Tab-separated table of C-alpha atoms in Angstrom:
chain	number	residue	atom	x	y	z
A	1253	MET	CA	20.548	-10.588	-2.318
A	1254	LYS	CA	18.941	-11.962	0.825
A	1255	ASP	CA	15.742	-13.969	0.481
A	1256	LEU	CA	13.106	-15.354	2.809
A	1257	HIS	CA	14.820	-18.734	3.215
A	1258	ALA	CA	17.833	-17.140	4.889
A	1259	TYR	CA	15.853	-16.556	8.090
A	1260	HIS	CA	14.750	-18.851	10.905
A	1261	PHE	CA	12.398	-18.654	13.891
A	1262	TYR	CA	12.876	-19.737	17.495
A	1263	PHE	CA	10.262	-22.138	18.849
A	1264	LEU	CA	9.679	-21.374	22.538
A	1265	THR	CA	7.750	-23.862	24.657
A	1266	GLY	CA	6.330	-22.684	27.967
A	1267	SER	CA	5.724	-24.765	31.074
A	1268	GLN	CA	6.546	-24.616	34.786
A	1269	ASP	CA	8.364	-26.742	37.382
A	1270	LEU	CA	5.284	-27.829	39.389
A	1271	TYR	CA	4.613	-30.880	37.212
A	1272	GLY	CA	7.876	-32.684	37.952
A	1273	GLU	CA	10.827	-33.826	35.877
A	1274	GLU	CA	8.980	-36.615	34.107
A	1275	THR	CA	6.355	-34.247	32.736
A	1276	LEU	CA	8.956	-31.706	31.644
A	1277	LEU	CA	10.858	-34.410	29.765
A	1278	GLU	CA	7.632	-35.294	27.973
A	1279	VAL	CA	6.996	-31.622	27.174
A	1280	ALA	CA	10.452	-31.296	25.612
A	1281	LYS	CA	9.997	-34.518	23.670
A	1282	HIS	CA	6.658	-33.373	22.260
A	1283	SER	CA	7.841	-29.891	21.268
A	1284	LYS	CA	10.994	-31.260	19.648
A	1285	THR	CA	8.927	-33.774	17.664
A	1286	MET	CA	6.617	-30.979	16.515
A	1287	VAL	CA	9.490	-28.762	15.389
A	1288	ASN	CA	11.217	-31.565	13.494
A	1289	SER	CA	7.998	-32.638	11.793
A	1290	LEU	CA	7.045	-29.085	10.811
A	1291	ASN	CA	10.508	-28.525	9.339
A	1292	GLU	CA	10.282	-31.763	7.373
A	1293	ALA	CA	6.751	-31.127	6.075
A	1294	GLY	CA	8.030	-28.850	3.306
A	1295	THR	CA	5.373	-26.159	3.818
A	1296	LEU	CA	7.342	-23.640	5.856
A	1297	PRO	CA	9.674	-21.236	4.015
A	1298	CYS	CA	11.898	-20.826	7.078
A	1299	LYS	CA	13.301	-23.257	9.600
A	1300	LEU	CA	12.000	-23.515	13.142
A	1301	VAL	CA	14.791	-23.720	15.724
A	1302	TRP	CA	13.824	-25.626	18.870
A	1303	GLN	CA	14.739	-24.123	22.239
A	1304	GLU	CA	14.820	-25.671	25.705
A	1305	THR	CA	11.548	-25.616	27.648
A	1306	LEU	CA	11.061	-22.323	29.518
A	1307	ILE	CA	9.914	-22.658	33.137
A	1308	ASP	CA	10.922	-19.384	34.816
A	1309	SER	CA	11.529	-15.689	34.159
A	1310	PRO	CA	15.360	-15.835	33.867
A	1311	SER	CA	15.243	-18.593	31.224
A	1312	ILE	CA	12.595	-16.673	29.280
A	1313	VAL	CA	14.624	-13.439	29.334
A	1314	LYS	CA	17.716	-15.334	28.195
A	1315	ALA	CA	15.853	-16.999	25.305
A	1316	ILE	CA	14.375	-13.698	24.104
A	1317	GLN	CA	17.707	-11.912	24.392
A	1318	LYS	CA	19.165	-14.665	22.220
A	1319	ALA	CA	16.420	-14.168	19.629
A	1320	ASN	CA	16.896	-10.391	19.678
A	1321	SER	CA	20.644	-10.661	19.085
A	1322	ASP	CA	20.461	-13.294	16.336
A	1323	PRO	CA	20.432	-11.307	13.041
A	1324	LEU	CA	18.844	-14.180	11.130
A	1325	CYS	CA	16.142	-14.857	13.717
A	1326	ALA	CA	13.012	-13.279	12.269
A	1327	GLY	CA	10.766	-13.916	15.253
A	1328	ILE	CA	9.587	-16.273	17.950
A	1329	VAL	CA	6.828	-18.887	17.877
A	1330	CYS	CA	5.433	-19.483	21.370
A	1331	TRP	CA	3.463	-22.489	22.565
A	1332	MET	CA	2.306	-23.197	26.109
A	1333	HIS	CA	2.314	-27.003	26.277
A	1334	THR	CA	1.150	-26.903	29.882
A	1335	PHE	CA	0.082	-24.027	32.078
A	1336	SER	CA	2.872	-21.420	32.139
A	1337	PRO	CA	2.120	-18.614	34.619
A	1338	ALA	CA	2.294	-15.465	32.525
A	1339	LYS	CA	3.890	-13.118	35.044
A	1340	MET	CA	7.165	-14.922	34.434
A	1341	TRP	CA	6.903	-13.942	30.740
A	1342	ILE	CA	6.599	-10.201	31.386
A	1343	ASN	CA	10.290	-9.259	31.617
A	1344	GLY	CA	11.126	-11.241	28.505
A	1345	LEU	CA	8.229	-9.984	26.417
A	1346	ARG	CA	8.931	-6.380	27.378
A	1347	ILE	CA	12.359	-6.528	25.708
A	1348	LEU	CA	11.247	-8.522	22.658
A	1349	ASN	CA	12.069	-6.666	19.430
A	1350	LYS	CA	11.204	-9.439	16.970
A	1351	PRO	CA	7.788	-10.521	15.620
A	1352	LEU	CA	5.674	-12.751	17.868
A	1353	LEU	CA	3.390	-15.640	16.952
A	1354	GLN	CA	1.381	-17.688	19.431
A	1355	VAL	CA	0.288	-21.129	18.273
A	1356	ASN	CA	-2.664	-22.524	20.186
A	1357	THR	CA	-2.273	-26.214	19.482
A	1358	GLN	CA	-1.601	-29.473	21.308
A	1359	PHE	CA	0.489	-32.534	20.677
A	1360	ASN	CA	-2.468	-34.926	20.384
A	1361	GLU	CA	-5.164	-34.256	17.829
A	1362	ALA	CA	-8.125	-36.108	19.357
A	1363	ILE	CA	-9.296	-36.491	22.930
A	1364	PRO	CA	-8.478	-40.060	24.120
A	1365	TYR	CA	-11.811	-40.529	25.858
A	1366	GLN	CA	-11.234	-44.033	27.214
A	1367	THR	CA	-7.675	-43.623	28.513
A	1368	MET	CA	-7.472	-39.982	29.560
A	1369	ASP	CA	-6.565	-39.429	33.234
A	1370	MET	CA	-5.350	-36.472	35.303
A	1371	ASP	CA	-1.722	-37.040	34.331
A	1372	PHE	CA	-2.736	-36.669	30.685
A	1373	MET	CA	-4.783	-33.551	31.524
A	1374	ASN	CA	-1.893	-31.923	33.383
A	1375	LEU	CA	0.497	-32.600	30.511
A	1376	ASN	CA	-1.797	-31.598	27.628
A	1377	GLN	CA	-3.460	-28.386	28.729
A	1378	SER	CA	-2.601	-25.950	25.954
A	1379	ALA	CA	-6.224	-24.835	25.956
A	1380	HIS	CA	-5.489	-23.635	29.473
A	1381	GLY	CA	-1.925	-22.352	29.140
A	1382	ASP	CA	-2.341	-20.512	25.858
A	1383	ARG	CA	-5.177	-18.430	27.263
A	1384	GLU	CA	-2.920	-17.318	30.108
A	1385	PHE	CA	-0.220	-16.357	27.610
A	1386	GLY	CA	-2.767	-14.596	25.410
A	1387	HIS	CA	-3.881	-12.511	28.367
A	1388	ILE	CA	-0.417	-11.163	29.102
A	1389	THR	CA	0.362	-10.343	25.467
A	1390	SER	CA	-2.932	-8.448	25.330
A	1391	ARG	CA	-2.196	-6.609	28.562
A	1392	LEU	CA	1.266	-5.653	27.274
A	1393	ASP	CA	-0.381	-4.584	23.975
A	1394	LEU	CA	2.131	-6.502	21.882
A	1395	PRO	CA	1.718	-6.811	18.134
A	1396	ARG	CA	1.246	-10.535	17.556
A	1397	LYS	CA	-0.639	-13.199	15.666
A	1398	VAL	CA	-2.507	-16.225	17.007
A	1399	ILE	CA	-2.987	-19.415	14.979
A	1400	VAL	CA	-5.337	-22.091	16.337
A	1401	GLY	CA	-5.515	-25.698	15.170
A	1402	HIS	CA	-3.623	-28.944	15.144
A	1403	TRP	CA	-0.009	-28.559	14.111
A	1404	LYS	CA	-0.218	-31.365	11.516
A	1405	ASN	CA	-3.154	-29.744	9.745
A	1406	GLY	CA	-2.315	-28.350	6.291
A	1407	LYS	CA	-4.254	-25.113	6.788
A	1408	PHE	CA	-2.473	-24.514	10.116
A	1409	GLN	CA	0.911	-24.985	8.439
A	1410	GLN	CA	-0.007	-22.731	5.527
A	1411	ARG	CA	-1.017	-19.915	7.886
A	1412	LEU	CA	2.243	-20.376	9.787
A	1413	ALA	CA	4.141	-20.186	6.491
A	1414	LYS	CA	2.399	-16.956	5.501
A	1415	TRP	CA	3.131	-15.355	8.843
A	1416	MET	CA	6.785	-16.333	8.507
A	1417	GLY	CA	6.895	-14.435	5.205
A	1418	ALA	CA	5.435	-11.293	6.763
A	1419	ALA	CA	7.580	-11.507	9.896
A	1420	ALA	CA	10.801	-12.057	7.965
A	1421	ALA	CA	9.883	-9.175	5.637
A	1422	ALA	CA	9.447	-6.871	8.626
A	1423	VAL	CA	12.835	-7.874	10.052
A	1424	PHE	CA	14.466	-7.659	6.610
A	1425	GLY	CA	13.040	-4.137	6.284
A	1426	ARG	CA	15.270	-3.008	9.153
A	1427	GLU	CA	18.247	-3.418	6.840
A	1428	LEU	CA	16.606	-2.422	3.550
A	1429	ILE	CA	18.442	0.345	1.703
A	1430	ILE	CA	16.615	2.188	-1.082
A	1431	LEU	CA	18.860	4.363	-3.261
A	1432	ARG	CA	17.456	7.517	-4.799
A	1433	PHE	CA	19.042	8.468	-8.106
A	1434	GLY	CA	17.826	12.025	-8.216
A	1435	ASP	CA	15.112	13.366	-5.948
A	1436	ASN	CA	11.332	13.312	-5.905
A	1437	MET	CA	9.521	14.498	-9.033
A	1438	ARG	CA	9.091	18.201	-8.542
A	1439	GLU	CA	5.788	19.327	-6.981
A	1440	VAL	CA	4.380	15.775	-6.694
A	1441	ALA	CA	2.968	15.085	-3.230
A	1442	VAL	CA	2.209	11.378	-2.881
A	1443	THR	CA	5.653	10.119	-3.910
A	1444	ASP	CA	7.391	12.326	-1.331
A	1445	GLY	CA	7.490	11.619	2.389
A	1446	ASP	CA	9.354	11.549	5.675
A	1447	LYS	CA	12.468	9.407	5.263
A	1448	VAL	CA	13.416	9.690	8.928
A	1449	GLU	CA	10.044	8.335	10.001
A	1450	ALA	CA	10.364	5.599	7.385
A	1451	MET	CA	13.499	4.398	9.144
A	1452	VAL	CA	11.806	4.661	12.538
A	1453	LYS	CA	8.658	2.752	11.553
A	1454	LEU	CA	9.790	0.540	8.671
A	1455	GLY	CA	13.542	0.321	9.088
A	1456	TRP	CA	14.102	1.587	5.540
A	1457	SER	CA	17.163	3.723	4.816
A	1458	VAL	CA	16.708	6.032	1.816
A	1459	PRO	CA	20.009	7.721	0.897
A	1460	TYR	CA	20.347	10.110	-2.056
A	1461	TYR	CA	22.894	9.845	-4.865
A	1462	GLY	CA	23.278	12.284	-7.721
A	1463	ILE	CA	22.962	11.109	-11.307
A	1464	GLY	CA	26.628	12.001	-11.762
A	1465	ASP	CA	27.529	9.190	-9.351
A	1466	LEU	CA	25.719	6.722	-11.583
A	1467	VAL	CA	27.242	8.160	-14.781
A	1468	GLU	CA	30.674	7.727	-13.224
A	1469	GLU	CA	29.899	4.063	-12.559
A	1470	MET	CA	28.629	3.620	-16.131
A	1471	ASP	CA	31.951	4.852	-17.482
A	1472	LYS	CA	33.587	1.834	-15.843
A	1473	VAL	CA	31.356	-0.748	-17.565
A	1474	SER	CA	33.224	-2.809	-20.183
A	1475	GLU	CA	31.954	-3.968	-23.546
A	1476	LEU	CA	32.359	-7.561	-22.332
A	1477	GLN	CA	29.973	-6.885	-19.446
A	1478	VAL	CA	27.463	-5.404	-21.891
A	1479	ASP	CA	27.862	-8.454	-24.175
A	1480	GLU	CA	27.156	-10.811	-21.278
A	1481	LEU	CA	23.971	-8.986	-20.290
A	1482	MET	CA	22.865	-8.798	-23.932
A	1483	ALA	CA	23.106	-12.599	-24.049
A	1484	THR	CA	20.828	-12.746	-21.002
A	1485	TYR	CA	18.338	-10.414	-22.660
A	1486	ARG	CA	18.290	-12.597	-25.765
A	1487	ARG	CA	17.638	-15.694	-23.685
A	1488	LEU	CA	14.765	-14.140	-21.748
A	1489	TYR	CA	13.090	-11.909	-24.308
A	1490	GLU	CA	12.176	-11.577	-27.985
A	1491	PHE	CA	13.788	-8.748	-29.940
A	1492	GLN	CA	11.417	-6.769	-32.158
A	1493	ASP	CA	14.120	-6.198	-34.748
A	1494	GLU	CA	17.882	-6.199	-35.264
A	1495	LYS	CA	18.265	-2.672	-36.561
A	1496	PRO	CA	21.573	-1.070	-35.540
A	1497	GLU	CA	19.796	1.742	-33.740
A	1498	THR	CA	17.689	-0.796	-31.803
A	1499	ILE	CA	20.710	-2.808	-30.721
A	1500	ALA	CA	22.551	0.381	-29.752
A	1501	SER	CA	19.643	1.450	-27.551
A	1502	VAL	CA	19.435	-1.987	-25.906
A	1503	ARG	CA	23.182	-1.984	-25.262
A	1504	GLU	CA	22.842	1.407	-23.584
A	1505	GLN	CA	20.219	-0.106	-21.266
A	1506	ALA	CA	22.540	-3.050	-20.561
A	1507	LYS	CA	25.290	-0.607	-19.688
A	1508	MET	CA	22.977	1.258	-17.333
A	1509	GLU	CA	21.736	-1.931	-15.704
A	1510	THR	CA	25.263	-3.198	-15.108
A	1511	ALA	CA	26.203	0.103	-13.469
A	1512	ILE	CA	23.029	0.347	-11.379
A	1513	LYS	CA	23.398	-3.213	-10.125
A	1514	LYS	CA	27.043	-2.665	-9.201
A	1515	PHE	CA	26.128	0.605	-7.491
A	1516	LEU	CA	23.356	-1.089	-5.503
A	1517	ASP	CA	25.356	-4.171	-4.569
A	1518	ASP	CA	28.384	-2.166	-3.454
A	1519	ARG	CA	26.135	-0.342	-0.985
A	1520	GLN	CA	24.094	-3.416	-0.006
A	1521	ALA	CA	20.989	-1.733	-1.401
A	1522	GLU	CA	18.100	-3.802	-2.751
A	1523	ALA	CA	15.784	-1.116	-4.130
A	1524	PHE	CA	16.096	2.145	-6.026
A	1525	CYS	CA	14.142	4.908	-7.690
A	1526	THR	CA	14.792	7.190	-10.644
A	1527	ASN	CA	13.223	10.380	-11.959
A	1528	PHE	CA	12.882	11.470	-15.576
A	1529	GLN	CA	13.459	15.057	-14.435
A	1530	ASP	CA	16.939	14.067	-13.183
A	1531	LEU	CA	18.782	12.580	-16.164
A	1532	HIS	CA	21.811	14.816	-16.577
A	1533	GLY	CA	24.591	12.791	-18.160
A	1534	LEU	CA	22.362	9.841	-19.126
A	1535	LYS	CA	21.469	9.159	-22.731
A	1536	GLN	CA	18.214	7.415	-21.822
A	1537	LEU	CA	15.839	6.977	-18.940
A	1538	PRO	CA	16.399	3.471	-17.485
A	1539	GLY	CA	13.659	1.276	-18.956
A	1540	LEU	CA	14.704	-2.265	-19.810
A	1541	ALA	CA	17.433	-1.846	-17.185
A	1542	ALA	CA	14.888	-1.193	-14.413
A	1543	GLN	CA	12.592	-3.944	-15.673
A	1544	HIS	CA	15.232	-6.663	-15.628
A	1545	LEU	CA	16.523	-5.543	-12.237
A	1546	MET	CA	13.000	-5.943	-10.861
A	1547	GLN	CA	12.904	-9.410	-12.390
A	1548	LEU	CA	16.061	-10.178	-10.416
A	1549	GLY	CA	14.243	-9.132	-7.227
A	1550	TYR	CA	15.238	-5.484	-6.739
A	1551	GLY	CA	12.573	-2.981	-5.723
A	1552	PHE	CA	11.867	-0.048	-8.009
A	1553	GLY	CA	9.858	3.152	-8.002
A	1554	ALA	CA	9.598	5.768	-10.737
A	1555	GLU	CA	9.595	9.550	-10.376
A	1556	GLY	CA	11.504	9.427	-7.100
A	1557	ASP	CA	8.880	7.195	-5.458
A	1558	TRP	CA	11.077	5.516	-2.852
A	1559	LYS	CA	8.091	4.282	-0.809
A	1560	THR	CA	6.767	2.178	-3.678
A	1561	ALA	CA	10.306	0.965	-4.417
A	1562	GLY	CA	10.509	-0.267	-0.837
A	1563	MET	CA	7.099	-1.908	-1.027
A	1564	VAL	CA	7.959	-3.656	-4.317
A	1565	ARG	CA	11.081	-5.122	-2.691
A	1566	THR	CA	9.068	-6.110	0.393
A	1567	MET	CA	6.364	-7.840	-1.658
A	1568	LYS	CA	8.998	-9.642	-3.741
A	1569	PHE	CA	10.678	-10.771	-0.534
A	1570	MET	CA	7.427	-12.043	0.983
A	1571	GLY	CA	6.109	-13.733	-2.133
A	1572	GLY	CA	9.404	-14.975	-3.561
A	1573	ILE	CA	11.547	-13.265	-6.171
A	1574	GLU	CA	10.362	-15.633	-8.902
A	1575	ASN	CA	6.691	-14.789	-8.270
A	1576	SER	CA	4.695	-12.161	-10.117
A	1577	CYS	CA	5.115	-8.686	-8.641
A	1578	SER	CA	5.723	-5.267	-10.168
A	1579	PHE	CA	5.811	-1.526	-9.759
A	1580	MET	CA	2.654	-0.221	-11.428
A	1581	GLU	CA	0.762	2.983	-12.135
A	1582	ASP	CA	-2.917	3.647	-12.792
A	1583	TYR	CA	-3.295	5.147	-16.246
A	1584	THR	CA	-6.724	5.043	-17.826
A	1585	TYR	CA	-10.182	3.495	-17.432
A	1586	ASN	CA	-12.690	1.562	-19.447
A	1587	LEU	CA	-15.908	3.188	-18.234
A	1588	VAL	CA	-18.371	1.211	-20.332
A	1589	GLU	CA	-21.219	0.360	-17.976
A	1590	GLY	CA	-21.085	-3.273	-16.924
A	1591	ASN	CA	-17.488	-3.717	-18.063
A	1592	GLN	CA	-15.560	-1.093	-16.121
A	1593	MET	CA	-11.837	-1.768	-15.837
A	1594	ASN	CA	-8.559	-0.128	-14.923
A	1595	LEU	CA	-5.629	-0.136	-17.351
A	1596	ALA	CA	-2.348	0.181	-15.476
A	1597	ALA	CA	1.062	0.631	-17.084
A	1598	HIS	CA	4.035	2.960	-16.942
A	1599	MET	CA	6.214	4.819	-19.389
A	1600	LEU	CA	8.789	2.025	-19.257
A	1601	GLU	CA	9.248	0.299	-15.932
A	1602	VAL	CA	6.928	-2.701	-15.399
A	1603	CYS	CA	8.399	-5.980	-14.165
A	1604	PRO	CA	8.257	-8.889	-16.649
A	1605	THR	CA	7.394	-11.367	-13.881
A	1606	ILE	CA	3.735	-10.374	-14.452
A	1607	ALA	CA	3.879	-11.003	-18.228
A	1608	LYS	CA	1.453	-13.456	-19.790
A	1609	ASP	CA	3.743	-14.207	-22.723
A	1610	LYS	CA	7.427	-13.758	-23.495
A	1611	PRO	CA	8.162	-10.002	-23.456
A	1612	THR	CA	9.428	-8.184	-26.528
A	1613	VAL	CA	12.367	-5.771	-26.463
A	1614	GLU	CA	11.327	-2.656	-28.376
A	1615	VAL	CA	12.608	0.882	-28.904
A	1616	HIS	CA	10.162	3.787	-29.191
A	1617	PRO	CA	10.142	7.522	-28.520
A	1618	LEU	CA	9.326	8.349	-24.924
A	1619	GLY	CA	7.950	11.851	-25.376
A	1620	ILE	CA	9.131	12.942	-21.941
A	1621	GLY	CA	12.527	13.571	-20.379
A	1622	GLY	CA	14.169	14.963	-23.520
A	1623	LYS	CA	16.543	12.025	-24.077
A	1624	GLU	CA	17.180	9.299	-26.666
A	1625	ASP	CA	14.499	6.731	-27.453
A	1626	PRO	CA	14.866	4.095	-24.722
A	1627	ALA	CA	14.611	0.323	-25.058
A	1628	ARG	CA	11.909	-1.289	-22.977
A	1629	LEU	CA	10.022	-4.568	-22.574
A	1630	VAL	CA	6.538	-4.604	-24.057
A	1631	PHE	CA	3.989	-7.182	-22.865
A	1632	THR	CA	0.508	-7.627	-21.401
A	1633	GLY	CA	0.011	-8.761	-17.827
A	1634	LYS	CA	-1.374	-12.220	-17.179
A	1635	PRO	CA	-4.919	-12.812	-15.920
A	1636	GLY	CA	-5.514	-13.975	-12.363
A	1637	LYS	CA	-6.292	-12.921	-8.823
A	1638	ALA	CA	-3.933	-10.231	-7.589
A	1639	MET	CA	-3.677	-7.365	-5.148
A	1640	THR	CA	-2.598	-3.751	-5.473
A	1641	VAL	CA	-0.758	-2.227	-2.504
A	1642	SER	CA	0.011	1.439	-1.889
A	1643	ILE	CA	1.908	2.991	1.024
A	1644	VAL	CA	1.495	6.700	1.721
A	1645	ASP	CA	2.724	9.231	4.259
A	1646	LEU	CA	-0.152	11.077	5.940
A	1647	GLY	CA	2.095	13.432	7.887
A	1648	ASN	CA	1.744	11.818	11.302
A	1649	ARG	CA	1.745	8.167	10.203
A	1650	PHE	CA	2.094	5.808	7.282
A	1651	ARG	CA	-0.953	4.107	5.802
A	1652	ILE	CA	-1.033	0.996	3.645
A	1653	ILE	CA	-3.997	0.630	1.308
A	1654	CYS	CA	-4.735	-2.555	-0.599
A	1655	ASP	CA	-7.332	-3.658	-3.123
A	1656	GLN	CA	-7.983	-7.155	-4.359
A	1657	VAL	CA	-8.285	-7.196	-8.162
A	1658	GLN	CA	-8.967	-9.628	-10.964
A	1659	ALA	CA	-6.492	-9.178	-13.795
A	1660	VAL	CA	-8.055	-10.031	-17.153
A	1661	ASP	CA	-7.105	-10.600	-20.758
A	1662	PRO	CA	-7.789	-7.494	-22.872
A	1663	PRO	CA	-10.805	-7.973	-25.181
A	1664	GLU	CA	-8.721	-6.513	-28.027
A	1665	GLN	CA	-5.022	-6.272	-28.857
A	1666	PHE	CA	-3.000	-3.191	-27.975
A	1667	THR	CA	-1.532	-2.649	-31.409
A	1668	SER	CA	-0.198	0.884	-30.833
A	1669	LEU	CA	0.707	1.011	-27.130
A	1670	PRO	CA	4.501	0.575	-26.826
A	1671	VAL	CA	4.687	-0.133	-23.084
A	1672	ALA	CA	4.010	-2.994	-20.688
A	1673	ARG	CA	0.488	-2.947	-19.258
A	1674	CYS	CA	-2.040	-4.865	-17.198
A	1675	LEU	CA	-5.834	-4.693	-17.293
A	1676	TRP	CA	-7.856	-5.504	-14.195
A	1677	LYS	CA	-11.279	-5.338	-12.610
A	1678	PRO	CA	-11.172	-3.948	-9.057
A	1679	ILE	CA	-13.055	-5.757	-6.280
A	1680	PRO	CA	-15.835	-5.476	-5.085
A	1681	ASP	CA	-16.693	-3.388	-8.137
A	1682	PHE	CA	-15.048	-0.637	-10.123
A	1683	THR	CA	-16.931	2.286	-8.584
A	1684	THR	CA	-16.657	1.234	-4.938
A	1685	ALA	CA	-13.020	0.167	-5.166
A	1686	THR	CA	-11.894	3.275	-7.033
A	1687	GLU	CA	-13.769	5.683	-4.757
A	1688	ALA	CA	-12.403	3.881	-1.687
A	1689	TRP	CA	-8.840	4.011	-3.074
A	1690	ILE	CA	-9.107	7.764	-3.643
A	1691	LEU	CA	-10.805	8.452	-0.296
A	1692	ALA	CA	-8.030	6.510	1.453
A	1693	GLY	CA	-5.408	8.771	-0.121
A	1694	ALA	CA	-3.665	5.958	-1.985
A	1695	GLY	CA	-1.229	6.919	-4.704
A	1696	HIS	CA	-1.276	6.592	-8.473
A	1697	HIS	CA	1.712	4.254	-8.029
A	1698	CYS	CA	1.258	0.864	-6.420
A	1699	THR	CA	2.741	-2.591	-6.102
A	1700	LEU	CA	0.873	-5.248	-8.058
A	1701	THR	CA	1.353	-8.711	-6.570
A	1702	TYR	CA	-0.089	-12.073	-7.523
A	1703	ALA	CA	1.740	-13.888	-4.698
A	1704	VAL	CA	1.101	-11.942	-1.481
A	1705	ASP	CA	-2.423	-12.290	-0.120
A	1706	LEU	CA	-4.476	-10.245	2.303
A	1707	GLU	CA	-3.624	-12.323	5.382
A	1708	MET	CA	0.095	-11.834	4.769
A	1709	LEU	CA	-0.373	-8.086	4.369
A	1710	ARG	CA	-2.441	-7.938	7.562
A	1711	ASP	CA	0.328	-9.761	9.398
A	1712	LEU	CA	2.931	-7.319	8.088
A	1713	ALA	CA	0.865	-4.286	9.101
A	1714	GLU	CA	0.286	-5.745	12.575
A	1715	ILE	CA	3.989	-6.416	13.111
A	1716	LEU	CA	4.960	-2.926	11.938
A	1717	ARG	CA	2.036	-1.265	13.704
A	1718	ILE	CA	1.152	0.442	10.455
A	1719	GLU	CA	-2.397	1.430	9.560
A	1720	LEU	CA	-3.980	-0.818	6.931
A	1721	LEU	CA	-7.129	0.014	4.955
A	1722	GLU	CA	-8.481	-2.942	3.006
A	1723	VAL	CA	-10.676	-2.814	-0.078
A	1724	THR	CA	-12.278	-6.257	-0.372
A	1725	GLU	CA	-15.417	-7.932	-1.670
A	1726	ASN	CA	-17.274	-6.653	1.435
A	1727	THR	CA	-16.139	-3.028	1.270
A	1728	THR	CA	-18.636	-0.189	1.202
A	1729	ILE	CA	-17.861	3.512	1.005
A	1730	ARG	CA	-19.532	4.113	4.350
A	1731	GLN	CA	-17.371	1.436	5.926
A	1732	ILE	CA	-14.108	2.722	4.446
A	1733	ARG	CA	-14.919	6.258	5.639
A	1734	ASN	CA	-15.681	4.987	9.139
A	1735	GLU	CA	-12.496	2.908	9.291
A	1736	ALA	CA	-10.428	5.903	8.220
A	1737	HIS	CA	-12.004	8.000	10.996
A	1738	TRP	CA	-11.523	5.282	13.639
A	1739	ASN	CA	-7.944	4.705	12.547
A	1740	ARG	CA	-7.169	8.405	12.794
A	1741	ALA	CA	-8.392	8.426	16.391
A	1742	TYR	CA	-6.399	5.293	17.243
A	1743	TYR	CA	-3.120	6.231	15.570
A	1744	ASP	CA	-3.220	9.813	16.820
A	1745	ARG	CA	-3.512	8.340	20.312
A	1746	THR	CA	-0.541	6.015	19.846
């Protein structure tokens, strides 16, 4: 499974030949020092790869062609050390198919008031050159990000690191395969969508496989393979009991997980969805199997929801597999005035990376699907700042909706609820956030992430040119309505 650290970014330094060889040597020295220092700082998740200084259109085209053809290059970071006339960037930027970041920085941090002369000014004029570059990227209407500040500053490096996560996720999405075991839940609207357009806009491939294909793979799973996965379960989780029927149910989940993982890996797929209406040949609906696969980093969506499966994998990629992120579904509210909250859960499939305490393996009736009682992990989500993310198909475009939330400890124990769950308070408040979510057309499924923040999601949406509606501490219903109207006008135009 590919992760964020597998990618790198080309560092392109712009200048021109009017300053002479001595200045260009100094430009190269400075940019190389910056790249080496940034790589050694330990903040960036991906390596910067220094490139020769670019001083004319042919060299720029060649550098961008190299970035385009490098499968592990997730984007370019551009810096105009001196003035770099922007017309020579046009041909290169027009063929760029990777994410673009412009850093507006300079080698020196402070102005050397007493020693500064015109030679220094000519060499260190990023304030001049970066504005020229910014003009041409605006005129070409390129999706891009700009980060301003000194390159040694911690905040500057952290913003660069976040953008790298979003950019690499966008490039990774071009090879993301999401397998559908069974189709969309019958008659449900929000989980369906245009899979061709998903490949066009997001890069996601969403092939269908019948449940019989998975059953055939399960028949090949050996008892030794099941034993090995059972040992993993015992290391990671508590078992509620050792009853024979419990162990048999857990072993069935281990068998399913082994088959699903083999099926995914053989097809280089990193996300999948299931549907409790399509279970022919299975003894149980995948529960524990789906949960542990999510813990390993795979994306998942229930009820045929391939879009959420893709977003779960994307958020896990951006935030790191080991970080807290899960498929989630809104279930029920606490509507007590002054303490309004949202309880999210699912029948079975919530990722244990969000668990506050060690999850428990339990077996209970499901009450839906008409199959055997499935094993699942039962736990309560941990408190903390998080974000819910939904992606929906509006017919002519995709829209991402996000809401910042505060996950909280339940005021009482869930003594009779046999599923994983998480309780949170939406931001800015329950009423505004919930009304905005519904008005935006967001789904009942979402991705819950504690690791990806709003800036990273904005960067991803910008790179993909996907509409983003944000529910934040400043959101009002009037504002969210207006933004939806403005966005419709903009995206219909484009």
